[in-house]
Amino acid sequence: MSEQWRAQFDAEVSFANGGGLRTEGFRLDIPGPEISDEDLGALLVRHLGLLMVAEVRVRNKTILQEPHKGGRGVAGAEPGVPGARRLVELSHVISDGMVTLPGWPAPRISDWLTREASRANYAPGTEFHVAQIEMIANTGTYLDTPSHRWADGVDLAELPLDRLADLPGLVVRVPAGTRAVDRLMLAPYDVAGRAVLLHTGWDAHFGTERYADHAAPHLSRDGAEWLVEAGAALVGIDSINIDDMSPGARGERPAHSLLLAAGIPIVEHMTGLDALPPEGFRFTAAPPRVAGMGTFPVRAFAIVDA
C-alpha cells in the first residue's frame, strides 16, 4: 500500500454567526506530509461538515505516517478513472494441514488422478491432474449464511448474490488493544447497503497459538444491533471470530445471532485489510451454491479505484 499520512493537531474554530469550538489532539487523514495550516483547517471543516465557519486556527501540528482511518476530508479513491484500479486479496491460502480454528480438523489435499495415471486415458502428449480435498466448511476465510445459526435461515444455495458480490465497501480501523467493537466505534460510519470490514490486525497471528487467545477482538452485541439497525449488507472481520470467545462470554454468540437473523452474511478470518482505503472500493466474497450448507470458504477480494 502507498504511504499514507495523518495530522495530529489542536484547533480553534470560530463561526460567522457567533460561537466556536475547540479540539485537542485531533487526528485527521491528509493527502501528504506537506500540508499548510490553512489546508488542514479546510479539511477539518469538511470532515466535520461545519457550516458558516469564519476562521480555523491550527496549533501544535504533528505529521504522522499511518494508515488513513476514513472521513470526508480525504477521499479513499477516485472512482471511474479508466484503467486505474487494483485487486486486493483478502483471503488466507488453504493448504494441506493448515489450522484455521485450533482443535478443528485441518484440510487434507491429495491426488484423485495424477498426471502420470491420466496419460492412459488420452492421446500422446495429453495429460491432466485432478485433486481432491477433504475439509470442514469452516476452513480458511469463509462465509457464514443465516442457516449456519438458524434452522430456517437461507443456505449457500439460497443466499442472493446482491449480498455477496460487487458490494460498496467500508473499512473500520479498530485501534490496537481494542477488545470489543461497539456502537460508538461504528456510529460515525454510513454503513447502509455496504460491506463493513472490521480491520483489527489480528490476522497477523493466524496459524499461531496466539490467534485463539481470549484477547482476540470481536463485535459486541450493541455493535451488531447498530449494524442491523443501520442496514449493513455484509460484515467481515480479520479476527478468529466475530463474537467474543473468552470464557466470560459463556458460549453466547450475539453477533452471529443478530446479524444472521437479519440476513446479513458474515466473513471471518479475513486478511490484508490494511491494503484497503477506508472506502471507495467494491467487495466480493462469493462461495459456491451448495444446498444444505451454511458456511464455506470464499475467495474474498476488493476492487479499488485508484
JSON list of C-alpha atoms in Angstrom, two decimals, residues 81-305:
[
{"chain": "A", "resi": 81, "resn": "VAL", "atom": "CA", "xyz": [-10.91, 6.55, -13.84]},
{"chain": "A", "resi": 82, "resn": "PRO", "atom": "CA", "xyz": [-10.45, 4.14, -16.79]},
{"chain": "A", "resi": 83, "resn": "GLY", "atom": "CA", "xyz": [-7.77, 1.54, -16.12]},
{"chain": "A", "resi": 84, "resn": "ALA", "atom": "CA", "xyz": [-6.93, 2.97, -12.70]},
{"chain": "A", "resi": 85, "resn": "ARG", "atom": "CA", "xyz": [-7.86, 0.11, -10.41]},
{"chain": "A", "resi": 86, "resn": "ARG", "atom": "CA", "xyz": [-6.25, -2.70, -8.48]},
{"chain": "A", "resi": 87, "resn": "LEU", "atom": "CA", "xyz": [-7.36, -6.01, -6.99]},
{"chain": "A", "resi": 88, "resn": "VAL", "atom": "CA", "xyz": [-6.68, -6.68, -3.31]},
{"chain": "A", "resi": 89, "resn": "GLU", "atom": "CA", "xyz": [-6.57, -10.24, -1.97]},
{"chain": "A", "resi": 90, "resn": "LEU", "atom": "CA", "xyz": [-8.38, -10.59, 1.36]},
{"chain": "A", "resi": 91, "resn": "SER", "atom": "CA", "xyz": [-8.27, -14.38, 1.88]},
{"chain": "A", "resi": 92, "resn": "HIS", "atom": "CA", "xyz": [-5.91, -16.78, 3.61]},
{"chain": "A", "resi": 93, "resn": "VAL", "atom": "CA", "xyz": [-4.39, -19.56, 1.46]},
{"chain": "A", "resi": 94, "resn": "ILE", "atom": "CA", "xyz": [-5.88, -23.01, 2.12]},
{"chain": "A", "resi": 95, "resn": "SER", "atom": "CA", "xyz": [-3.12, -25.62, 2.20]},
{"chain": "A", "resi": 96, "resn": "ASP", "atom": "CA", "xyz": [-2.80, -29.22, 3.30]},
{"chain": "A", "resi": 97, "resn": "GLY", "atom": "CA", "xyz": [-2.75, -29.46, 7.10]},
{"chain": "A", "resi": 98, "resn": "MET", "atom": "CA", "xyz": [-3.29, -25.75, 7.80]},
{"chain": "A", "resi": 99, "resn": "VAL", "atom": "CA", "xyz": [-5.07, -24.76, 11.03]},
{"chain": "A", "resi": 100, "resn": "THR", "atom": "CA", "xyz": [-7.92, -22.26, 10.95]},
{"chain": "A", "resi": 101, "resn": "LEU", "atom": "CA", "xyz": [-9.63, -22.94, 14.28]},
{"chain": "A", "resi": 102, "resn": "PRO", "atom": "CA", "xyz": [-7.38, -24.68, 16.83]},
{"chain": "A", "resi": 103, "resn": "GLY", "atom": "CA", "xyz": [-8.71, -28.15, 17.63]},
{"chain": "A", "resi": 104, "resn": "TRP", "atom": "CA", "xyz": [-10.82, -28.35, 14.47]},
{"chain": "A", "resi": 105, "resn": "PRO", "atom": "CA", "xyz": [-9.84, -30.71, 11.61]},
{"chain": "A", "resi": 106, "resn": "ALA", "atom": "CA", "xyz": [-7.31, -29.43, 9.10]},
{"chain": "A", "resi": 107, "resn": "PRO", "atom": "CA", "xyz": [-7.87, -29.82, 5.34]},
{"chain": "A", "resi": 108, "resn": "ARG", "atom": "CA", "xyz": [-6.33, -32.80, 3.55]},
{"chain": "A", "resi": 109, "resn": "ILE", "atom": "CA", "xyz": [-5.38, -32.25, -0.09]},
{"chain": "A", "resi": 110, "resn": "SER", "atom": "CA", "xyz": [-4.35, -35.19, -2.29]},
{"chain": "A", "resi": 111, "resn": "ASP", "atom": "CA", "xyz": [-4.47, -36.53, -5.85]},
{"chain": "A", "resi": 112, "resn": "TRP", "atom": "CA", "xyz": [-7.54, -38.22, -7.27]},
{"chain": "A", "resi": 113, "resn": "LEU", "atom": "CA", "xyz": [-5.96, -38.52, -10.70]},
{"chain": "A", "resi": 114, "resn": "THR", "atom": "CA", "xyz": [-2.24, -37.95, -11.20]},
{"chain": "A", "resi": 115, "resn": "ARG", "atom": "CA", "xyz": [-0.76, -36.66, -14.44]},
{"chain": "A", "resi": 116, "resn": "GLU", "atom": "CA", "xyz": [1.07, -39.93, -14.89]},
{"chain": "A", "resi": 117, "resn": "ALA", "atom": "CA", "xyz": [-2.07, -42.03, -14.45]},
{"chain": "A", "resi": 118, "resn": "SER", "atom": "CA", "xyz": [-4.12, -39.80, -16.75]},
{"chain": "A", "resi": 119, "resn": "ARG", "atom": "CA", "xyz": [-1.85, -40.48, -19.76]},
{"chain": "A", "resi": 120, "resn": "ALA", "atom": "CA", "xyz": [-3.51, -43.85, -20.29]},
{"chain": "A", "resi": 121, "resn": "ASN", "atom": "CA", "xyz": [-6.83, -42.11, -20.96]},
{"chain": "A", "resi": 122, "resn": "TYR", "atom": "CA", "xyz": [-5.72, -39.54, -23.56]},
{"chain": "A", "resi": 123, "resn": "ALA", "atom": "CA", "xyz": [-3.75, -39.12, -26.75]},
{"chain": "A", "resi": 124, "resn": "PRO", "atom": "CA", "xyz": [0.08, -38.99, -26.52]},
{"chain": "A", "resi": 125, "resn": "GLY", "atom": "CA", "xyz": [1.27, -35.73, -25.01]},
{"chain": "A", "resi": 126, "resn": "THR", "atom": "CA", "xyz": [-2.07, -35.02, -23.32]},
{"chain": "A", "resi": 127, "resn": "GLU", "atom": "CA", "xyz": [-2.35, -35.27, -19.53]},
{"chain": "A", "resi": 128, "resn": "PHE", "atom": "CA", "xyz": [-4.42, -33.83, -16.69]},
{"chain": "A", "resi": 129, "resn": "HIS", "atom": "CA", "xyz": [-4.32, -33.54, -12.92]},
{"chain": "A", "resi": 130, "resn": "VAL", "atom": "CA", "xyz": [-7.42, -33.83, -10.70]},
{"chain": "A", "resi": 131, "resn": "ALA", "atom": "CA", "xyz": [-7.01, -33.14, -6.98]},
{"chain": "A", "resi": 132, "resn": "GLN", "atom": "CA", "xyz": [-9.36, -33.83, -4.11]},
{"chain": "A", "resi": 133, "resn": "ILE", "atom": "CA", "xyz": [-9.79, -32.07, -0.79]},
{"chain": "A", "resi": 134, "resn": "GLU", "atom": "CA", "xyz": [-11.32, -33.20, 2.49]},
{"chain": "A", "resi": 135, "resn": "MET", "atom": "CA", "xyz": [-12.17, -30.38, 4.85]},
{"chain": "A", "resi": 136, "resn": "ILE", "atom": "CA", "xyz": [-14.78, -28.94, 7.14]},
{"chain": "A", "resi": 137, "resn": "ALA", "atom": "CA", "xyz": [-16.72, -25.95, 5.85]},
{"chain": "A", "resi": 138, "resn": "ASN", "atom": "CA", "xyz": [-15.13, -23.57, 8.39]},
{"chain": "A", "resi": 139, "resn": "THR", "atom": "CA", "xyz": [-11.69, -23.55, 6.77]},
{"chain": "A", "resi": 140, "resn": "GLY", "atom": "CA", "xyz": [-9.57, -20.54, 5.83]},
{"chain": "A", "resi": 141, "resn": "THR", "atom": "CA", "xyz": [-11.50, -17.37, 5.07]},
{"chain": "A", "resi": 142, "resn": "TYR", "atom": "CA", "xyz": [-15.16, -18.38, 4.98]},
{"chain": "A", "resi": 143, "resn": "LEU", "atom": "CA", "xyz": [-18.67, -17.01, 4.79]},
{"chain": "A", "resi": 144, "resn": "ASP", "atom": "CA", "xyz": [-21.50, -17.67, 7.25]},
{"chain": "A", "resi": 145, "resn": "THR", "atom": "CA", "xyz": [-25.05, -17.68, 5.91]},
{"chain": "A", "resi": 146, "resn": "PRO", "atom": "CA", "xyz": [-28.20, -17.43, 8.07]},
{"chain": "A", "resi": 147, "resn": "SER", "atom": "CA", "xyz": [-28.62, -21.24, 8.11]},
{"chain": "A", "resi": 148, "resn": "HIS", "atom": "CA", "xyz": [-25.30, -21.54, 9.95]},
{"chain": "A", "resi": 149, "resn": "ARG", "atom": "CA", "xyz": [-27.06, -20.16, 13.03]},
{"chain": "A", "resi": 150, "resn": "TRP", "atom": "CA", "xyz": [-30.77, -20.52, 12.33]},
{"chain": "A", "resi": 151, "resn": "ALA", "atom": "CA", "xyz": [-32.51, -23.74, 11.22]},
{"chain": "A", "resi": 152, "resn": "ASP", "atom": "CA", "xyz": [-34.93, -21.85, 8.97]},
{"chain": "A", "resi": 153, "resn": "GLY", "atom": "CA", "xyz": [-32.30, -19.49, 7.52]},
{"chain": "A", "resi": 154, "resn": "VAL", "atom": "CA", "xyz": [-31.21, -19.45, 3.89]},
{"chain": "A", "resi": 155, "resn": "ASP", "atom": "CA", "xyz": [-28.17, -21.57, 2.97]},
{"chain": "A", "resi": 156, "resn": "LEU", "atom": "CA", "xyz": [-25.36, -21.16, 0.44]},
{"chain": "A", "resi": 157, "resn": "ALA", "atom": "CA", "xyz": [-27.62, -22.03, -2.47]},
{"chain": "A", "resi": 158, "resn": "GLU", "atom": "CA", "xyz": [-30.35, -19.60, -1.44]},
{"chain": "A", "resi": 159, "resn": "LEU", "atom": "CA", "xyz": [-28.37, -16.53, -0.39]},
{"chain": "A", "resi": 160, "resn": "PRO", "atom": "CA", "xyz": [-28.83, -13.84, -3.09]},
{"chain": "A", "resi": 161, "resn": "LEU", "atom": "CA", "xyz": [-25.80, -12.59, -4.99]},
{"chain": "A", "resi": 162, "resn": "ASP", "atom": "CA", "xyz": [-26.54, -8.99, -4.06]},
{"chain": "A", "resi": 163, "resn": "ARG", "atom": "CA", "xyz": [-25.42, -9.90, -0.51]},
{"chain": "A", "resi": 164, "resn": "LEU", "atom": "CA", "xyz": [-22.12, -11.36, -1.73]},
{"chain": "A", "resi": 165, "resn": "ALA", "atom": "CA", "xyz": [-20.76, -9.67, -4.83]},
{"chain": "A", "resi": 166, "resn": "ASP", "atom": "CA", "xyz": [-19.80, -6.18, -6.02]},
{"chain": "A", "resi": 167, "resn": "LEU", "atom": "CA", "xyz": [-20.80, -4.53, -2.75]},
{"chain": "A", "resi": 168, "resn": "PRO", "atom": "CA", "xyz": [-19.64, -1.00, -1.92]},
{"chain": "A", "resi": 169, "resn": "GLY", "atom": "CA", "xyz": [-17.09, -1.48, 0.84]},
{"chain": "A", "resi": 170, "resn": "LEU", "atom": "CA", "xyz": [-16.14, 0.33, 4.01]},
{"chain": "A", "resi": 171, "resn": "VAL", "atom": "CA", "xyz": [-13.21, -0.38, 6.37]},
{"chain": "A", "resi": 172, "resn": "VAL", "atom": "CA", "xyz": [-13.48, 0.36, 10.08]},
{"chain": "A", "resi": 173, "resn": "ARG", "atom": "CA", "xyz": [-9.97, 0.69, 11.56]},
{"chain": "A", "resi": 174, "resn": "VAL", "atom": "CA", "xyz": [-10.06, -0.75, 15.08]},
{"chain": "A", "resi": 175, "resn": "PRO", "atom": "CA", "xyz": [-7.43, 0.76, 17.44]},
{"chain": "A", "resi": 176, "resn": "ALA", "atom": "CA", "xyz": [-4.79, -1.69, 18.69]},
{"chain": "A", "resi": 177, "resn": "GLY", "atom": "CA", "xyz": [-5.71, -3.24, 22.01]},
{"chain": "A", "resi": 178, "resn": "THR", "atom": "CA", "xyz": [-9.47, -2.86, 21.47]},
{"chain": "A", "resi": 179, "resn": "ARG", "atom": "CA", "xyz": [-11.38, -5.94, 22.62]},
{"chain": "A", "resi": 180, "resn": "ALA", "atom": "CA", "xyz": [-14.92, -5.11, 21.52]},
{"chain": "A", "resi": 181, "resn": "VAL", "atom": "CA", "xyz": [-16.09, -3.10, 18.51]},
{"chain": "A", "resi": 182, "resn": "ASP", "atom": "CA", "xyz": [-19.17, -1.36, 19.87]},
{"chain": "A", "resi": 183, "resn": "ARG", "atom": "CA", "xyz": [-21.89, 1.02, 18.72]},
{"chain": "A", "resi": 184, "resn": "LEU", "atom": "CA", "xyz": [-19.88, 4.15, 19.50]},
{"chain": "A", "resi": 185, "resn": "MET", "atom": "CA", "xyz": [-16.95, 2.99, 17.37]},
{"chain": "A", "resi": 186, "resn": "LEU", "atom": "CA", "xyz": [-19.28, 2.29, 14.43]},
{"chain": "A", "resi": 187, "resn": "ALA", "atom": "CA", "xyz": [-21.57, 5.30, 14.79]},
{"chain": "A", "resi": 188, "resn": "PRO", "atom": "CA", "xyz": [-19.52, 7.72, 12.60]},
{"chain": "A", "resi": 189, "resn": "TYR", "atom": "CA", "xyz": [-19.86, 5.47, 9.54]},
{"chain": "A", "resi": 190, "resn": "ASP", "atom": "CA", "xyz": [-22.58, 5.32, 6.90]},
{"chain": "A", "resi": 191, "resn": "VAL", "atom": "CA", "xyz": [-22.91, 1.52, 6.58]},
{"chain": "A", "resi": 192, "resn": "ALA", "atom": "CA", "xyz": [-26.26, 1.23, 4.78]},
{"chain": "A", "resi": 193, "resn": "GLY", "atom": "CA", "xyz": [-26.02, -1.24, 1.89]},
{"chain": "A", "resi": 194, "resn": "ARG", "atom": "CA", "xyz": [-22.27, -1.71, 2.40]},
{"chain": "A", "resi": 195, "resn": "ALA", "atom": "CA", "xyz": [-19.86, -4.49, 3.20]},
{"chain": "A", "resi": 196, "resn": "VAL", "atom": "CA", "xyz": [-18.47, -3.37, 6.57]},
{"chain": "A", "resi": 197, "resn": "LEU", "atom": "CA", "xyz": [-14.99, -4.81, 7.14]},
{"chain": "A", "resi": 198, "resn": "LEU", "atom": "CA", "xyz": [-13.56, -4.62, 10.66]},
{"chain": "A", "resi": 199, "resn": "HIS", "atom": "CA", "xyz": [-9.78, -4.20, 10.45]},
{"chain": "A", "resi": 200, "resn": "THR", "atom": "CA", "xyz": [-8.35, -5.32, 13.81]},
{"chain": "A", "resi": 201, "resn": "GLY", "atom": "CA", "xyz": [-4.91, -6.51, 12.66]},
{"chain": "A", "resi": 202, "resn": "TRP", "atom": "CA", "xyz": [-5.45, -9.84, 14.46]},
{"chain": "A", "resi": 203, "resn": "ASP", "atom": "CA", "xyz": [-4.76, -11.72, 11.20]},
{"chain": "A", "resi": 204, "resn": "ALA", "atom": "CA", "xyz": [-1.06, -11.24, 11.99]},
{"chain": "A", "resi": 205, "resn": "HIS", "atom": "CA", "xyz": [-1.49, -14.14, 14.45]},
{"chain": "A", "resi": 206, "resn": "PHE", "atom": "CA", "xyz": [-3.21, -16.52, 12.01]},
{"chain": "A", "resi": 207, "resn": "GLY", "atom": "CA", "xyz": [-1.71, -20.02, 12.20]},
{"chain": "A", "resi": 208, "resn": "THR", "atom": "CA", "xyz": [-0.22, -19.43, 15.67]},
{"chain": "A", "resi": 209, "resn": "GLU", "atom": "CA", "xyz": [-1.43, -20.23, 19.19]},
{"chain": "A", "resi": 210, "resn": "ARG", "atom": "CA", "xyz": [-1.90, -16.51, 19.79]},
{"chain": "A", "resi": 211, "resn": "TYR", "atom": "CA", "xyz": [-4.69, -16.42, 17.20]},
{"chain": "A", "resi": 212, "resn": "ALA", "atom": "CA", "xyz": [-7.09, -18.20, 19.59]},
{"chain": "A", "resi": 213, "resn": "ASP", "atom": "CA", "xyz": [-6.19, -16.02, 22.57]},
{"chain": "A", "resi": 214, "resn": "HIS", "atom": "CA", "xyz": [-9.12, -14.72, 24.61]},
{"chain": "A", "resi": 215, "resn": "ALA", "atom": "CA", "xyz": [-7.95, -11.17, 23.85]},
{"chain": "A", "resi": 216, "resn": "ALA", "atom": "CA", "xyz": [-8.97, -11.55, 20.19]},
{"chain": "A", "resi": 217, "resn": "PRO", "atom": "CA", "xyz": [-11.06, -8.57, 19.01]},
{"chain": "A", "resi": 218, "resn": "HIS", "atom": "CA", "xyz": [-14.75, -9.10, 18.29]},
{"chain": "A", "resi": 219, "resn": "LEU", "atom": "CA", "xyz": [-18.02, -7.30, 17.56]},
{"chain": "A", "resi": 220, "resn": "SER", "atom": "CA", "xyz": [-20.09, -6.52, 20.65]},
{"chain": "A", "resi": 221, "resn": "ARG", "atom": "CA", "xyz": [-23.82, -7.14, 20.98]},
{"chain": "A", "resi": 222, "resn": "ASP", "atom": "CA", "xyz": [-24.71, -3.46, 20.75]},
{"chain": "A", "resi": 223, "resn": "GLY", "atom": "CA", "xyz": [-22.31, -3.08, 17.81]},
{"chain": "A", "resi": 224, "resn": "ALA", "atom": "CA", "xyz": [-24.15, -5.87, 15.98]},
{"chain": "A", "resi": 225, "resn": "GLU", "atom": "CA", "xyz": [-27.50, -4.31, 16.88]},
{"chain": "A", "resi": 226, "resn": "TRP", "atom": "CA", "xyz": [-26.34, -0.99, 15.42]},
{"chain": "A", "resi": 227, "resn": "LEU", "atom": "CA", "xyz": [-25.17, -2.63, 12.15]},
{"chain": "A", "resi": 228, "resn": "VAL", "atom": "CA", "xyz": [-28.54, -4.33, 11.78]},
{"chain": "A", "resi": 229, "resn": "GLU", "atom": "CA", "xyz": [-30.43, -1.12, 12.50]},
{"chain": "A", "resi": 230, "resn": "ALA", "atom": "CA", "xyz": [-28.22, 0.87, 10.11]},
{"chain": "A", "resi": 231, "resn": "GLY", "atom": "CA", "xyz": [-28.72, -1.61, 7.25]},
{"chain": "A", "resi": 232, "resn": "ALA", "atom": "CA", "xyz": [-25.25, -3.14, 6.66]},
{"chain": "A", "resi": 233, "resn": "ALA", "atom": "CA", "xyz": [-25.26, -5.60, 3.73]},
{"chain": "A", "resi": 234, "resn": "LEU", "atom": "CA", "xyz": [-22.38, -7.81, 4.95]},
{"chain": "A", "resi": 235, "resn": "VAL", "atom": "CA", "xyz": [-19.93, -7.75, 7.86]},
{"chain": "A", "resi": 236, "resn": "GLY", "atom": "CA", "xyz": [-16.37, -9.10, 7.81]},
{"chain": "A", "resi": 237, "resn": "ILE", "atom": "CA", "xyz": [-13.58, -9.31, 10.36]},
{"chain": "A", "resi": 238, "resn": "ASP", "atom": "CA", "xyz": [-9.90, -10.32, 10.31]},
{"chain": "A", "resi": 239, "resn": "SER", "atom": "CA", "xyz": [-10.11, -11.99, 13.75]},
{"chain": "A", "resi": 240, "resn": "ILE", "atom": "CA", "xyz": [-10.75, -15.60, 14.78]},
{"chain": "A", "resi": 241, "resn": "ASN", "atom": "CA", "xyz": [-14.45, -14.96, 15.39]},
{"chain": "A", "resi": 242, "resn": "ILE", "atom": "CA", "xyz": [-16.87, -12.08, 15.05]},
{"chain": "A", "resi": 243, "resn": "ASP", "atom": "CA", "xyz": [-18.10, -12.99, 18.57]},
{"chain": "A", "resi": 244, "resn": "ASP", "atom": "CA", "xyz": [-16.32, -12.98, 21.91]},
{"chain": "A", "resi": 245, "resn": "MET", "atom": "CA", "xyz": [-14.75, -16.42, 22.50]},
{"chain": "A", "resi": 246, "resn": "SER", "atom": "CA", "xyz": [-13.50, -15.77, 26.05]},
{"chain": "A", "resi": 247, "resn": "PRO", "atom": "CA", "xyz": [-14.85, -17.84, 28.98]},
{"chain": "A", "resi": 248, "resn": "GLY", "atom": "CA", "xyz": [-16.77, -14.81, 30.21]},
{"chain": "A", "resi": 249, "resn": "ALA", "atom": "CA", "xyz": [-18.94, -14.93, 27.09]},
{"chain": "A", "resi": 250, "resn": "ARG", "atom": "CA", "xyz": [-20.37, -18.29, 28.24]},
{"chain": "A", "resi": 251, "resn": "GLY", "atom": "CA", "xyz": [-20.67, -19.57, 24.69]},
{"chain": "A", "resi": 252, "resn": "GLU", "atom": "CA", "xyz": [-23.12, -16.86, 23.67]},
{"chain": "A", "resi": 253, "resn": "ARG", "atom": "CA", "xyz": [-22.88, -15.64, 20.08]},
{"chain": "A", "resi": 254, "resn": "PRO", "atom": "CA", "xyz": [-24.90, -12.40, 19.90]},
{"chain": "A", "resi": 255, "resn": "ALA", "atom": "CA", "xyz": [-23.15, -11.02, 16.79]},
{"chain": "A", "resi": 256, "resn": "HIS", "atom": "CA", "xyz": [-23.80, -14.20, 14.80]},
{"chain": "A", "resi": 257, "resn": "SER", "atom": "CA", "xyz": [-27.35, -14.43, 16.10]},
{"chain": "A", "resi": 258, "resn": "LEU", "atom": "CA", "xyz": [-28.32, -10.83, 15.35]},
{"chain": "A", "resi": 259, "resn": "LEU", "atom": "CA", "xyz": [-26.58, -10.39, 12.00]},
{"chain": "A", "resi": 260, "resn": "LEU", "atom": "CA", "xyz": [-27.64, -13.73, 10.54]},
{"chain": "A", "resi": 261, "resn": "ALA", "atom": "CA", "xyz": [-31.22, -13.34, 11.79]},
{"chain": "A", "resi": 262, "resn": "ALA", "atom": "CA", "xyz": [-31.30, -10.11, 9.78]},
{"chain": "A", "resi": 263, "resn": "GLY", "atom": "CA", "xyz": [-29.97, -11.88, 6.67]},
{"chain": "A", "resi": 264, "resn": "ILE", "atom": "CA", "xyz": [-26.56, -10.20, 6.91]},
{"chain": "A", "resi": 265, "resn": "PRO", "atom": "CA", "xyz": [-23.80, -12.68, 5.94]},
{"chain": "A", "resi": 266, "resn": "ILE", "atom": "CA", "xyz": [-20.53, -12.76, 7.88]},
{"chain": "A", "resi": 267, "resn": "VAL", "atom": "CA", "xyz": [-16.99, -13.27, 6.55]},
{"chain": "A", "resi": 268, "resn": "GLU", "atom": "CA", "xyz": [-14.50, -14.43, 9.19]},
{"chain": "A", "resi": 269, "resn": "HIS", "atom": "CA", "xyz": [-10.71, -14.93, 9.17]},
{"chain": "A", "resi": 270, "resn": "MET", "atom": "CA", "xyz": [-10.06, -12.19, 6.63]},
{"chain": "A", "resi": 271, "resn": "THR", "atom": "CA", "xyz": [-6.59, -10.82, 5.95]},
{"chain": "A", "resi": 272, "resn": "GLY", "atom": "CA", "xyz": [-4.98, -7.93, 4.09]},
{"chain": "A", "resi": 273, "resn": "LEU", "atom": "CA", "xyz": [-7.44, -5.25, 5.19]},
{"chain": "A", "resi": 274, "resn": "ASP", "atom": "CA", "xyz": [-4.52, -2.88, 5.78]},
{"chain": "A", "resi": 275, "resn": "ALA", "atom": "CA", "xyz": [-4.13, -2.70, 1.98]},
{"chain": "A", "resi": 276, "resn": "LEU", "atom": "CA", "xyz": [-7.59, -1.17, 1.54]},
{"chain": "A", "resi": 277, "resn": "PRO", "atom": "CA", "xyz": [-8.55, 2.50, 1.67]},
{"chain": "A", "resi": 278, "resn": "PRO", "atom": "CA", "xyz": [-11.27, 3.47, 4.16]},
{"chain": "A", "resi": 279, "resn": "GLU", "atom": "CA", "xyz": [-13.82, 3.45, 1.31]},
{"chain": "A", "resi": 280, "resn": "GLY", "atom": "CA", "xyz": [-14.04, 3.74, -2.46]},
{"chain": "A", "resi": 281, "resn": "PHE", "atom": "CA", "xyz": [-13.82, 0.02, -3.28]},
{"chain": "A", "resi": 282, "resn": "ARG", "atom": "CA", "xyz": [-16.11, -2.87, -4.24]},
{"chain": "A", "resi": 283, "resn": "PHE", "atom": "CA", "xyz": [-16.10, -6.10, -2.23]},
{"chain": "A", "resi": 284, "resn": "THR", "atom": "CA", "xyz": [-16.87, -9.70, -3.23]},
{"chain": "A", "resi": 285, "resn": "ALA", "atom": "CA", "xyz": [-16.91, -12.92, -1.19]},
{"chain": "A", "resi": 286, "resn": "ALA", "atom": "CA", "xyz": [-19.00, -15.46, -3.11]},
{"chain": "A", "resi": 287, "resn": "PRO", "atom": "CA", "xyz": [-18.97, -19.18, -2.19]},
{"chain": "A", "resi": 288, "resn": "PRO", "atom": "CA", "xyz": [-20.28, -22.00, -4.41]},
{"chain": "A", "resi": 289, "resn": "ARG", "atom": "CA", "xyz": [-24.03, -22.72, -4.39]},
{"chain": "A", "resi": 290, "resn": "VAL", "atom": "CA", "xyz": [-24.09, -25.79, -2.15]},
{"chain": "A", "resi": 291, "resn": "ALA", "atom": "CA", "xyz": [-27.54, -26.80, -0.90]},
{"chain": "A", "resi": 292, "resn": "GLY", "atom": "CA", "xyz": [-27.82, -27.72, 2.77]},
{"chain": "A", "resi": 293, "resn": "MET", "atom": "CA", "xyz": [-24.62, -25.97, 3.90]},
{"chain": "A", "resi": 294, "resn": "GLY", "atom": "CA", "xyz": [-24.44, -22.79, 5.96]},
{"chain": "A", "resi": 295, "resn": "THR", "atom": "CA", "xyz": [-20.73, -21.97, 5.67]},
{"chain": "A", "resi": 296, "resn": "PHE", "atom": "CA", "xyz": [-17.99, -22.35, 3.05]},
{"chain": "A", "resi": 297, "resn": "PRO", "atom": "CA", "xyz": [-14.57, -20.90, 2.16]},
{"chain": "A", "resi": 298, "resn": "VAL", "atom": "CA", "xyz": [-14.54, -17.88, -0.14]},
{"chain": "A", "resi": 299, "resn": "ARG", "atom": "CA", "xyz": [-12.03, -16.04, -2.30]},
{"chain": "A", "resi": 300, "resn": "ALA", "atom": "CA", "xyz": [-12.66, -12.63, -0.74]},
{"chain": "A", "resi": 301, "resn": "PHE", "atom": "CA", "xyz": [-11.27, -9.67, -2.68]},
{"chain": "A", "resi": 302, "resn": "ALA", "atom": "CA", "xyz": [-11.75, -5.98, -3.31]},
{"chain": "A", "resi": 303, "resn": "ILE", "atom": "CA", "xyz": [-11.56, -3.88, -6.45]},
{"chain": "A", "resi": 304, "resn": "VAL", "atom": "CA", "xyz": [-10.07, -0.49, -5.62]},
{"chain": "A", "resi": 305, "resn": "ASP", "atom": "CA", "xyz": [-10.31, 2.51, -7.93]}
]
